[in-house]
XYZ file of C-alpha atoms in Angstrom:
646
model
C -36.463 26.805 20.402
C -38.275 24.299 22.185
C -37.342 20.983 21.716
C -38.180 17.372 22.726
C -36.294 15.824 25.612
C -35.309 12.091 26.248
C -37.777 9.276 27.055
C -39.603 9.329 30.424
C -39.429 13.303 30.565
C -41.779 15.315 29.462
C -41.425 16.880 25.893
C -40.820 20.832 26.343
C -42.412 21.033 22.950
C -45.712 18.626 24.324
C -48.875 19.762 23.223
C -49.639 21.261 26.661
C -46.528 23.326 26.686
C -46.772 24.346 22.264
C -50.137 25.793 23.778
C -48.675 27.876 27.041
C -46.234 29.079 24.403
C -49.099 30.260 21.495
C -47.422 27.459 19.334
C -50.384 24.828 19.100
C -52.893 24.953 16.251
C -55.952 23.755 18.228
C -58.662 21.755 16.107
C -61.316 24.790 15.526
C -64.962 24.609 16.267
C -67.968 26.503 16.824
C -68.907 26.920 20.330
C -72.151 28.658 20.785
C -74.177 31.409 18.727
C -73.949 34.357 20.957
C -71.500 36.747 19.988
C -68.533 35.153 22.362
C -69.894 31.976 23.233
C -72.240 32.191 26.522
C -73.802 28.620 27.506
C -74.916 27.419 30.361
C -72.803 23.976 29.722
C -70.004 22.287 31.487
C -68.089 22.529 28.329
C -68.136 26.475 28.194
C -67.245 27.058 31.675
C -63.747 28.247 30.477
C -65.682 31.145 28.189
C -68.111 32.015 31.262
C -64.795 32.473 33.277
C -64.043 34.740 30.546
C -67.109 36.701 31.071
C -66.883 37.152 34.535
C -63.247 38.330 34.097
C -63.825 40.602 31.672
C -67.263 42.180 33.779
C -64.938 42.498 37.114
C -62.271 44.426 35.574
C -64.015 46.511 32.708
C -61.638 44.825 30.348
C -63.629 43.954 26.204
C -64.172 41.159 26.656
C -62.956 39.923 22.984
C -59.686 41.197 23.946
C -59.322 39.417 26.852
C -60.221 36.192 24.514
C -58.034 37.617 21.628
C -54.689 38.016 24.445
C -55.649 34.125 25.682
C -55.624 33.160 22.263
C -52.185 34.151 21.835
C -50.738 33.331 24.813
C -52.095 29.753 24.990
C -54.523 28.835 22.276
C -57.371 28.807 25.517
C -55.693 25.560 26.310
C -54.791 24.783 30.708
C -52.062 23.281 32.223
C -52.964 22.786 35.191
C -49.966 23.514 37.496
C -47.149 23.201 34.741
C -45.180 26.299 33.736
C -44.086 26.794 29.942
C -40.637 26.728 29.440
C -40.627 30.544 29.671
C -41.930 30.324 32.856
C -45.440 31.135 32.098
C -48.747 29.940 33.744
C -52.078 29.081 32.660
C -54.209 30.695 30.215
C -53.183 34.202 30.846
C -49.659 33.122 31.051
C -48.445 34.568 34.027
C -44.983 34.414 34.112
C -43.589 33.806 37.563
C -39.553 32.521 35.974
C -37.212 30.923 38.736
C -33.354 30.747 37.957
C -33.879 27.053 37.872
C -35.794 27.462 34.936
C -33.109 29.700 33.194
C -30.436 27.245 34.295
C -32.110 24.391 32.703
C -34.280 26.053 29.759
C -32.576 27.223 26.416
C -29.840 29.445 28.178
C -28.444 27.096 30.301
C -27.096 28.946 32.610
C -26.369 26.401 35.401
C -23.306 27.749 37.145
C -23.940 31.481 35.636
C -22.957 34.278 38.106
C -25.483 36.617 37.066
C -28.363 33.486 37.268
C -30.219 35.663 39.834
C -30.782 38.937 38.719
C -31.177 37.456 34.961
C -34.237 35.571 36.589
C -34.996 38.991 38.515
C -36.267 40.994 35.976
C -39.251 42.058 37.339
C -41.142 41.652 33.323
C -40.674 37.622 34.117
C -42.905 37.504 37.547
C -46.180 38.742 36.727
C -48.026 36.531 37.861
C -46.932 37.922 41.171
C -48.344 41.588 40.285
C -51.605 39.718 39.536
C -51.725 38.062 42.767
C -50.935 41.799 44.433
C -53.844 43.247 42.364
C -56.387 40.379 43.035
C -55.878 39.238 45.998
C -55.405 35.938 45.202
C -52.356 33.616 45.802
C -50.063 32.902 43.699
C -50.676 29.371 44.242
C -54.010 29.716 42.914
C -53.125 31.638 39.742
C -51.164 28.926 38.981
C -53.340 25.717 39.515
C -57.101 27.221 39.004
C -58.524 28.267 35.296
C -60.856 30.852 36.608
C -58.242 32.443 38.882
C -55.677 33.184 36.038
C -58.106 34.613 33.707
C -59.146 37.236 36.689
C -55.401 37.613 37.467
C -54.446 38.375 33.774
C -57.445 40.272 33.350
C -56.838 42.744 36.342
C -53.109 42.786 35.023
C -54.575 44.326 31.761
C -56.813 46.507 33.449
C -53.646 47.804 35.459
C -52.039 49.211 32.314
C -54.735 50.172 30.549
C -55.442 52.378 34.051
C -51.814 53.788 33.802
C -52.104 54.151 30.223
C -55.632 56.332 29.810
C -56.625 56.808 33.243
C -59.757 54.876 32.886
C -61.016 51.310 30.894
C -62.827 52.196 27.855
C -65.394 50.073 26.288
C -63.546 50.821 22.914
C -61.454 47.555 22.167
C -59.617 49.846 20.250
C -58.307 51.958 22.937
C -56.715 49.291 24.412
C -53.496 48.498 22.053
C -51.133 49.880 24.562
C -52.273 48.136 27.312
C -52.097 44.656 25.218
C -48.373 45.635 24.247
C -47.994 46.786 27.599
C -48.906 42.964 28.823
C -46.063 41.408 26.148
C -43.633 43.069 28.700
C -41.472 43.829 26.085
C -38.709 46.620 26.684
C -38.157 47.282 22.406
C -40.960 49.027 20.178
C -40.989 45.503 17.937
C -41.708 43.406 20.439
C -44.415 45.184 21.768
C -45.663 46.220 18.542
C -45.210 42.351 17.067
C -47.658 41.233 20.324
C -50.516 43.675 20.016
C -50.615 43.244 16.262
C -50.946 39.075 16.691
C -53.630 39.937 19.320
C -55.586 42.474 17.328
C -55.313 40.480 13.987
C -56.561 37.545 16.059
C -59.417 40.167 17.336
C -60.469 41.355 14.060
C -60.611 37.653 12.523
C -62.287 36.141 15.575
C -61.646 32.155 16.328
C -63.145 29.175 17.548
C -61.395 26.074 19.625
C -62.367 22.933 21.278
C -60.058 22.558 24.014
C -57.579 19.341 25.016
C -59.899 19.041 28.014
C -63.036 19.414 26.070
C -63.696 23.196 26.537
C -65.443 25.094 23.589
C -64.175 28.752 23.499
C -65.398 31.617 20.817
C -64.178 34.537 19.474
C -66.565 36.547 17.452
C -64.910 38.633 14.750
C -64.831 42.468 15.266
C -63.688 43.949 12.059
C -64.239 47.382 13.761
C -61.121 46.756 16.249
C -58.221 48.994 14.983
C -54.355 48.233 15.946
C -53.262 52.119 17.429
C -49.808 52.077 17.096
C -49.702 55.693 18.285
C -50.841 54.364 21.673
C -46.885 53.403 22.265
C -46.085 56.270 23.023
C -46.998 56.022 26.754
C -44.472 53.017 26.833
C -41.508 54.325 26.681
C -40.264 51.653 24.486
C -36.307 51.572 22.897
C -35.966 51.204 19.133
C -33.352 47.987 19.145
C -30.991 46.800 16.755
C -33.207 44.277 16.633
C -35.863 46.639 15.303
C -36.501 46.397 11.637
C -37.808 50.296 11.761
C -33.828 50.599 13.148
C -32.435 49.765 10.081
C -31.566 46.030 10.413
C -30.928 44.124 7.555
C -30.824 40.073 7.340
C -27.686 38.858 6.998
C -28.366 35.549 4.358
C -27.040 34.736 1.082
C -28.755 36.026 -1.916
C -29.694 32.743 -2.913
C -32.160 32.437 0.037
C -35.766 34.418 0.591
C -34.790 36.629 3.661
C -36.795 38.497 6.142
C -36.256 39.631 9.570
C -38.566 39.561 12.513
C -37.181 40.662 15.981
C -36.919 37.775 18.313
C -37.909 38.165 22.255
C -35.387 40.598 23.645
C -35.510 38.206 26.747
C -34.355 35.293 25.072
C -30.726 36.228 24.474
C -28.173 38.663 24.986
C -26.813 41.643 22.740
C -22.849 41.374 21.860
C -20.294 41.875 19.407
C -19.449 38.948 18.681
C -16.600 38.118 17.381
C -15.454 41.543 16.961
C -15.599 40.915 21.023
C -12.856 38.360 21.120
C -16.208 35.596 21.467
C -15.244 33.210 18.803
C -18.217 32.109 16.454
C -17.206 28.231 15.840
C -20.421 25.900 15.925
C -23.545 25.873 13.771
C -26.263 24.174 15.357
C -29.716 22.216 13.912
C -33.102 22.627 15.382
C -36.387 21.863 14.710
C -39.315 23.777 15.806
C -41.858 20.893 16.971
C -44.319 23.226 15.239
C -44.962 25.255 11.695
C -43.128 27.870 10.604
C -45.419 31.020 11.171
C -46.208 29.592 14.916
C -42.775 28.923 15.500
C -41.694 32.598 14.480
C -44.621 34.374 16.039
C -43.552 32.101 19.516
C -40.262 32.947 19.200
C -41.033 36.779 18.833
C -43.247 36.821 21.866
C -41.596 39.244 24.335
C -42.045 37.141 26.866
C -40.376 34.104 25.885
C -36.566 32.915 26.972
C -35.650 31.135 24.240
C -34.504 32.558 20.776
C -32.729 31.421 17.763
C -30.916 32.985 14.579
C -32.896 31.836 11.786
C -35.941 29.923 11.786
C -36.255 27.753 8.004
C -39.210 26.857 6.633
C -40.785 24.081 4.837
C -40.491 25.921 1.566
C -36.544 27.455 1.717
C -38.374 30.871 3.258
C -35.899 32.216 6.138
C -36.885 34.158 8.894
C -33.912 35.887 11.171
C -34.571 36.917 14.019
C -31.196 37.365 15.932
C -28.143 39.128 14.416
C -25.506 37.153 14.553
C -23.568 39.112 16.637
C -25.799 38.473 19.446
C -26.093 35.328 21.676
C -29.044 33.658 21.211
C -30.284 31.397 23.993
C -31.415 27.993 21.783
C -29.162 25.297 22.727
C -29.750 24.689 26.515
C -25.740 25.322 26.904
C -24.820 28.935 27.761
C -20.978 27.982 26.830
C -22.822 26.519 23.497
C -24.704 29.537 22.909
C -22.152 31.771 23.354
C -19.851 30.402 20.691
C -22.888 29.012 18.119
C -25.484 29.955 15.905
C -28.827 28.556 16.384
C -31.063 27.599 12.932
C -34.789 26.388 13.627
C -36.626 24.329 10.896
C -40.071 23.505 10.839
C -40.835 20.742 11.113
C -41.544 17.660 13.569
C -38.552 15.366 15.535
C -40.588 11.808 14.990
C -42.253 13.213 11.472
C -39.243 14.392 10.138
C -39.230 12.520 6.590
C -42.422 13.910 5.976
C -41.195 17.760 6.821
C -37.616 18.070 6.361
C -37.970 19.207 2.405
C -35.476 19.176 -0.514
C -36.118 23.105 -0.569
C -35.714 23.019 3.377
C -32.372 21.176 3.290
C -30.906 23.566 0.147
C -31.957 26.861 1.545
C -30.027 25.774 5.249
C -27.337 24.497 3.247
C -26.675 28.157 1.544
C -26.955 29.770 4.901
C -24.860 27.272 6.520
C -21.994 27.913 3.551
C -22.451 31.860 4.274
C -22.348 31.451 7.800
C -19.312 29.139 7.553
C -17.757 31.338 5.370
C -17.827 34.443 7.035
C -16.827 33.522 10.537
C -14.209 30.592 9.404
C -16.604 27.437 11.017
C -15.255 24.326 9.648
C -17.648 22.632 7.448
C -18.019 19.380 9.143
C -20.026 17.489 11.669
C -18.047 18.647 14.164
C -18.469 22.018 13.995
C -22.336 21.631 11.834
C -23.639 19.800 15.178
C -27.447 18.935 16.146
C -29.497 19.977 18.893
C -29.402 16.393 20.217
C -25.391 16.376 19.936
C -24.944 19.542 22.435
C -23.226 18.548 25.880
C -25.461 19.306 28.765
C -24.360 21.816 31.150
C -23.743 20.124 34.058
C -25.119 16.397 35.599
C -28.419 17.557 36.782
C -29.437 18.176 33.171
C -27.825 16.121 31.073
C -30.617 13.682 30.795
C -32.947 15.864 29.546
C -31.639 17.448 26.911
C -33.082 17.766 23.858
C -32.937 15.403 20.896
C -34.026 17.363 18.058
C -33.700 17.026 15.018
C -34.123 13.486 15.012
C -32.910 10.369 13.475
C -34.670 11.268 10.273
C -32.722 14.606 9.374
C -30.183 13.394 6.850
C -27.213 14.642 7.576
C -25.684 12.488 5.029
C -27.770 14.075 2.039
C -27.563 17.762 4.471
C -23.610 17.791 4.435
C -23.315 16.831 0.839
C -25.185 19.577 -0.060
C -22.685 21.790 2.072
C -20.186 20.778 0.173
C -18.949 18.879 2.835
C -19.550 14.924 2.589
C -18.300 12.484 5.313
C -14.260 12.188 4.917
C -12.415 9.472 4.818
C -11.614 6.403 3.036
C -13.795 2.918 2.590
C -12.737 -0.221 3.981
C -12.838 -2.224 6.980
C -11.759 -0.611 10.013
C -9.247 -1.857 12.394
C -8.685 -0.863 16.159
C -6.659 2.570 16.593
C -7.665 3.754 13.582
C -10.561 6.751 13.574
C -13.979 5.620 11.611
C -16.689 8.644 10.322
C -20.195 7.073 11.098
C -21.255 6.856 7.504
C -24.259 4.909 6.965
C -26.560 5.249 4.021
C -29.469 7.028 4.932
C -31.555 5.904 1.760
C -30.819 2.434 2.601
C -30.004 1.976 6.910
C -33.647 0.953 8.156
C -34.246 1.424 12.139
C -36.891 0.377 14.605
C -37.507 2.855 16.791
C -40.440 2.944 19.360
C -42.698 6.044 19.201
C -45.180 7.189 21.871
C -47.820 9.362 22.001
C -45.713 12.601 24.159
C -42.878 11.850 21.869
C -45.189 13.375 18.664
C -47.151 16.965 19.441
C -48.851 16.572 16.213
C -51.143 13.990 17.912
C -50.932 11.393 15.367
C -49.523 8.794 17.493
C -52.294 7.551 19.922
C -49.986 4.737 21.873
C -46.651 3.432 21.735
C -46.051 1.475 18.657
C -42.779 0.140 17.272
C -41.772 1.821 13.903
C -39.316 1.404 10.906
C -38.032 4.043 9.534
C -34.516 5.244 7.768
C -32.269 6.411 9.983
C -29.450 8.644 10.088
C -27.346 6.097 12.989
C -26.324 3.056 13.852
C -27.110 1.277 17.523
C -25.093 0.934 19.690
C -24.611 -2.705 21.736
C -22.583 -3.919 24.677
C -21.497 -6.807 22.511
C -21.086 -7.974 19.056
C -23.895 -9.126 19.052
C -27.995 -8.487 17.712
C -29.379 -9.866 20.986
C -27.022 -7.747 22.796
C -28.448 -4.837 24.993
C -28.361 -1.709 23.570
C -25.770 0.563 25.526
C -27.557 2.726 28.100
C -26.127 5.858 28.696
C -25.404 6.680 32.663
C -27.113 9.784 32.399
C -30.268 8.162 31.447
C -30.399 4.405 32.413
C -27.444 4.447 34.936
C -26.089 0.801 34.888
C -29.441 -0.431 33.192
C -29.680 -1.253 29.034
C -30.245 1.537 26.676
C -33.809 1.751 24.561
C -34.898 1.579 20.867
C -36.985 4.664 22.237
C -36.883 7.209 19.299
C -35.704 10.155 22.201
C -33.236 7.618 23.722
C -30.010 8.891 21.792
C -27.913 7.537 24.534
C -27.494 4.077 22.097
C -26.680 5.460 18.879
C -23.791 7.295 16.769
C -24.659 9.032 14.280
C -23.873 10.035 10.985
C -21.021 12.571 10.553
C -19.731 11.673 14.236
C -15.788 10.358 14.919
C -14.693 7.720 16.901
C -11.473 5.455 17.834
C -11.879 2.089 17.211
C -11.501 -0.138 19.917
C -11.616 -3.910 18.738
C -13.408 -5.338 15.472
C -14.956 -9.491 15.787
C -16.414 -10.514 12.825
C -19.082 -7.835 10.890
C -18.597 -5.872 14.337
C -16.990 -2.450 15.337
C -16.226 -1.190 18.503
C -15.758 2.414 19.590
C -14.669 3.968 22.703
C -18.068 5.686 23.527
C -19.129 7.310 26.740
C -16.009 5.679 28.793
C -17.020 2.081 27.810
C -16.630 -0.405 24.667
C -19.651 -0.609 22.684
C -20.394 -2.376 19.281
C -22.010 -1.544 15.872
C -22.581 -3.811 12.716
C -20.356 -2.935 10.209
C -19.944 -5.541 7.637
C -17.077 -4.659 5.218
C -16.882 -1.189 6.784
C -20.167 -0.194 5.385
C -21.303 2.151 7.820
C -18.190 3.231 8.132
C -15.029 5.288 6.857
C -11.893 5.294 7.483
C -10.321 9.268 8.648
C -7.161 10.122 9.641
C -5.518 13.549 9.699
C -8.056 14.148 12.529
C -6.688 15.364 16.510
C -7.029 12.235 18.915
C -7.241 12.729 23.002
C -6.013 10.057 25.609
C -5.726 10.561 29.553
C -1.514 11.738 30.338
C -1.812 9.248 33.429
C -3.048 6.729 34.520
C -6.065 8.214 36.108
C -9.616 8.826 34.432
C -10.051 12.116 33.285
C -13.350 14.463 34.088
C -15.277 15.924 31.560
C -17.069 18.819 31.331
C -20.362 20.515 29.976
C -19.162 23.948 30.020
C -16.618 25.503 29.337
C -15.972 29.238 32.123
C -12.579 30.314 33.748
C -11.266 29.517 36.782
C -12.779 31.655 39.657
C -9.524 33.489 40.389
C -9.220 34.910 36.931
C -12.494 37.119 36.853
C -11.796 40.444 37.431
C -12.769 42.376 41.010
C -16.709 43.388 40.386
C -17.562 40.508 38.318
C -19.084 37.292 39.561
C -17.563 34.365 38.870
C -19.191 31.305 37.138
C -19.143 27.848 38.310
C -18.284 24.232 36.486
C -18.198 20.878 37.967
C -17.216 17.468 36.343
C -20.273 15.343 34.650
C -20.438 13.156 37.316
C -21.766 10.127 35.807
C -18.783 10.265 32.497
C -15.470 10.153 32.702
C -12.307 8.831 29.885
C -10.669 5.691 31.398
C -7.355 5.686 30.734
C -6.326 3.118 27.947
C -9.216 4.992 26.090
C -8.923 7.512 23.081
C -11.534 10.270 21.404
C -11.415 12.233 18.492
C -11.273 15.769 19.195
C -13.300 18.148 17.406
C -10.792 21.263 17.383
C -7.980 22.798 18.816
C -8.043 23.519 22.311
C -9.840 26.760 23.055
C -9.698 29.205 26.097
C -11.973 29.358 28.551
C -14.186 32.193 28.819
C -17.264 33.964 29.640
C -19.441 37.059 28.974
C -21.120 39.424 31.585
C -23.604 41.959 28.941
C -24.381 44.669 31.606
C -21.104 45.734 30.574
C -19.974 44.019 27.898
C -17.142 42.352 29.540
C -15.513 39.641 28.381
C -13.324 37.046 30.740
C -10.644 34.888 28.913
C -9.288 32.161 30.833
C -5.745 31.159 30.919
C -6.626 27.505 30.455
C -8.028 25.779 27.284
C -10.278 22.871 26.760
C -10.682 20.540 24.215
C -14.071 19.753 22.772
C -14.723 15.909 22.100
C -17.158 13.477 21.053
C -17.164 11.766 23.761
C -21.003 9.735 23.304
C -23.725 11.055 20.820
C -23.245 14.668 22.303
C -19.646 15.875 23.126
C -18.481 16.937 25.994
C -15.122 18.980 27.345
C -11.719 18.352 28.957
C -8.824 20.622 30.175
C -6.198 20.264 27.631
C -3.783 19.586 30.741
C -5.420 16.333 31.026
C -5.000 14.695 27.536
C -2.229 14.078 25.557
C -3.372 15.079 21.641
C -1.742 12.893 18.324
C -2.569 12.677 14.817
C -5.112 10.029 13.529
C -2.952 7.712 11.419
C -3.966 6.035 9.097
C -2.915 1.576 10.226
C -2.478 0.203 6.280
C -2.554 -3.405 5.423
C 0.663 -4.800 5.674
């Protein structure tokens, strides 16, 4: 879902943008004693604006608060969208194909990146600015504005929907599913049941920005599911009244819950000829039940599989044979499943549970079993180790789950522990990052928009175990840490705990380039960087595994996606676009492990179903801490031997 991105950009998951997308638990107090809040006070002039809102546009006014509440927790942003391209406290969506490109499709270089982002459900805020009279730069910058602009949105459907705006909250459950813009009856139905629940039970906040906001309780408000009707909604597969069932092992607790329609596509894969090969880790940056209602809001682009919580509980939301848009790679989302955990990236110790990490490990052994994924950390990847799209965006991808998921401890209980034999490693051969998690102690530096629990108040150096090793320009512990280009350019990497540009981590391959001393060093990134590794103990030795090296004598590009080439789309069907990462590149001289066998290139276009194989295949490698792509014309592919002692 959302995730946290690299230092020095700002966290997608960030308190400010967990509240645009109903995900942030706000600390709750009472605001005033009148039944929703009036004062007179600066800090109620968010509730007033309410108020007013409500009085202009005949819109109850506890469901206007109740809506709020679930679309942002009463909390402003100011100018900043939410990564589904919503605004302020009405969340007026207003989504721009730059968002889609970057967000948790990413679809940079998608044909169909325009009239995805033209779906007429993502720009409201532009209706609102039609039916106020306001512009749209005002709905998006000024409190008071967006609350009118949602209002009169409301007041729009509720017009269309009973010709008139009742004073009867309860009359107004179409309209409120009506505002969740969904298309499918679960969706809709899933909104307006969070809104009237919240309705019924009333709530109380005190704002980021110091605004108290009150919801008295109306028991008397009654969810009308009949009201639908007037919708014209579709009954999805993703509908539980459709007949879905979950697809999990039986040794998991199971339920479905329809994710946003809006936030993936609907396939067949692989019946489609879309090969299912990668498993990828999330975490939520939230709980469980906010991550799962966030992820169900209609109006969100972002989706995911299964969502895991703290307790083994599992939550699908996607079936499988549907692409779900959660990795921020549309070539990675069209060949992975997505699994969310709650949980936090920089608390992860404290949330990633024994019950967490067996229930994902039974779904990842049924996953892996059914659609033939390897079971290895090449194919069981993490959010952070997903290859960004294209250069614009590699640097702020996301880095969840964090150095404290232990893959070590995860894989084991897979079934799958990191191959390979012990010893010291010596160059050519391939070494598994192995080190103990229980025992490999990092510093990391955590700052406050690096944790959206709000329990870090200023930067502060931390030690913590750690499932990697640093990564330094020499052999060396007053070496710099490697920065990767993406990030730093030609400057040092960061002990920032969102930095992943200096680390490898456990589970990840590499070719060893030199040893001096208690040092390793691993082609990584197209340079030479180090690792401690006394006696091979973060280390093991693999062979049997596919290694890449340039054919020539020229540096070969490498790639974030993975679409044909332009002339091999059919007539009718746009063609997507792929550059080179511009700031990577393998040297030649240099070798990396590659994590299967080359696979066509290909794409999907759902309006039709089409699917576009490519007469060229690519390798995927791990080419730093995320892998990347190369045309198998490029490379020349051998066999990890194994170099024994003489």
């Amino acid at each position: 879902m959302h995730k946290p991105k690299r230092a020095g950009a700002p966290l997608v998951i960030a308190a400010s943008v967990l509240a645009a997308s109903g995900l942030l638990v706000s600390p709750l107090t009472a605001a005033a004693d009148t039944p929703h809040g009036q004062s007179g006070s600066a800090s109620t002039a968010r509730q007033r604006a309410f108020l007013s809102a409500a009085a202009e546009y005949h819109v109850p006014p506890g469901v206007l608060l109740a809506l709020s509440y679930q679309e942002s927790r009463w909390e402003s942003h100011g100018s900043q969208a939410s990564t589904d391209g919503g605004y302020g406290l009405m969340h007026l969506t207003d989504v721009t194909p730059d968002m889609l490109a970057g967000g948790a499709a990413g679809a940079a270089g998608r044909a169909d990146l325009k009239s995805l982002a033209a779906d007429p459900a993502l720009h409201t805020l532009r209706r609102a600015a039609e039916l106020t009279g306001l512009s749209a730069r005002r709905l998006r910058t000024d409190d008071a504005a967006n609350i009118r602009g949602g209002a009169a949105l409301l007041a729009s459907y509720e017009k269309e929907l009973v010709g008139g705006t009742p004073a009867d909250a309860s009359r107004w459950y179409g309209a409120v599913a009506r505002y969740s813009q969904a298309q499918q009856k679960a969706g809709a139905a899933g909104f307006a049941d969070r809104v009237f629940a919240t309705l019924r039970g009333g709530a109380t906040a005190t704002t980021q920005d110091g605004q108290r906001v009150r919801l008295a309780a109306d028991p008397s408000a009654a969810a009308v599911p009949s009201q639908l009707a007037g919708l014209r909604l579709k009954a999805a597969a993703t509908d539980p009244a459709a007949g879905t069932d979950t697809e999990c092992p039986p040794a998991v607790r199971c339920t479905f819950v329809a994710g946003s329609p809006r936030g993936g596509q609907v396939s067949d894969r692989p019946a489609n000829g879309i090969r299912i090969d990668t498993i990828v880790i999330h975490d939520l940056e939230t709980t469980y039940d906010a991550g799962v209602a966030g992820l169900a809001n209609p109006t969100n682009t972002a989706s995911t599989h299964y969502v895991m919580s703290a307790d083994g509980a599992v939550t699908q939301m996607v079936p499988t044979k549907d692409i779900a848009f959660h990795a921020g790679n549309y070539s990675t989302n069209l060949h992975s499943i997505g699994i969310e955990h709650e949980g936090y990236a920089v608390q992860g110790a404290v949330w990633y549970t024994e019950a967490q990490y067996e229930a994902t490990a039974a779904l990842v052994q049924y996953l892996a079993a059914r659609f033939d994924i390897p079971l290895d950390r090449q194919h069981v990847i993490g959010h952070d180790n997903v290859a960004g799209p294209n250069s614009a965006l590699v640097s702020g991808m996301h880095w969840d789950p964090g150095p404290a998921w232990d893959w070590q401890h995860f894989m084991d209980l897979v079934g799958a522990p990191s191959n390979g034999l012990p010893g010291v490693p010596r160059a050519g051969d391939v070494v598994t990052i192995a080190p103990p998690f229980a025992t490999n102690e990092q510093t990391v530096q955590v700052c406050p928009s690096d944790d959206p629990t709000g329990q870090t108040t200023a930067c502060a150096e931390r030690r913590q175990q750690a499932n990697f090793v640093y990564l330094r320009t020499a052999p060396s512990e007053t070496a710099p840490l490697f920065g990767d280009q993406a990030i730093h350019g030609t400057a040092a990497g960061t002990d920032r705990i969102n930095d992943w540009g200096s680390t490898a981590q456990s589970g990840q391959q590499f070719v060893v380039a030199d040893t001096q001393d208690d040092w390793t060093a691993i082609w990584y990134s197209g340079a030479k960087v180090w690792f401690h590794n006394p006696d091979g103990t973060n280390t093991k030795i693999s062979y049997g595994v596919k290694v890449i090296r340039p054919t020539g004598s020229s540096a070969v590009s490498v790639y974030g996606s993975s679409y044909p080439d332009k002339a091999e789309y059919p007539a009718g069907l746009g063609a997507s676009t792929q550059a080179p990462l511009s700031m990577y590149a393998i040297p030649a001289g240099q070798a990396y492990v590659a994590t299967t066998e080359p696979a066509a290139t290909d794409d999907y276009f759902p309006s039709s179903g089409a699917v576009v194989i490519g007469g060229k295949k690519m390798y995927t490698v791990q080419f730093n801490h995320r892998v990347a792509l190369v045309y198998a014309g490029d490379v020349t592919a051998t066999e990890a031997v194994r170099h024994w002692e003489d």
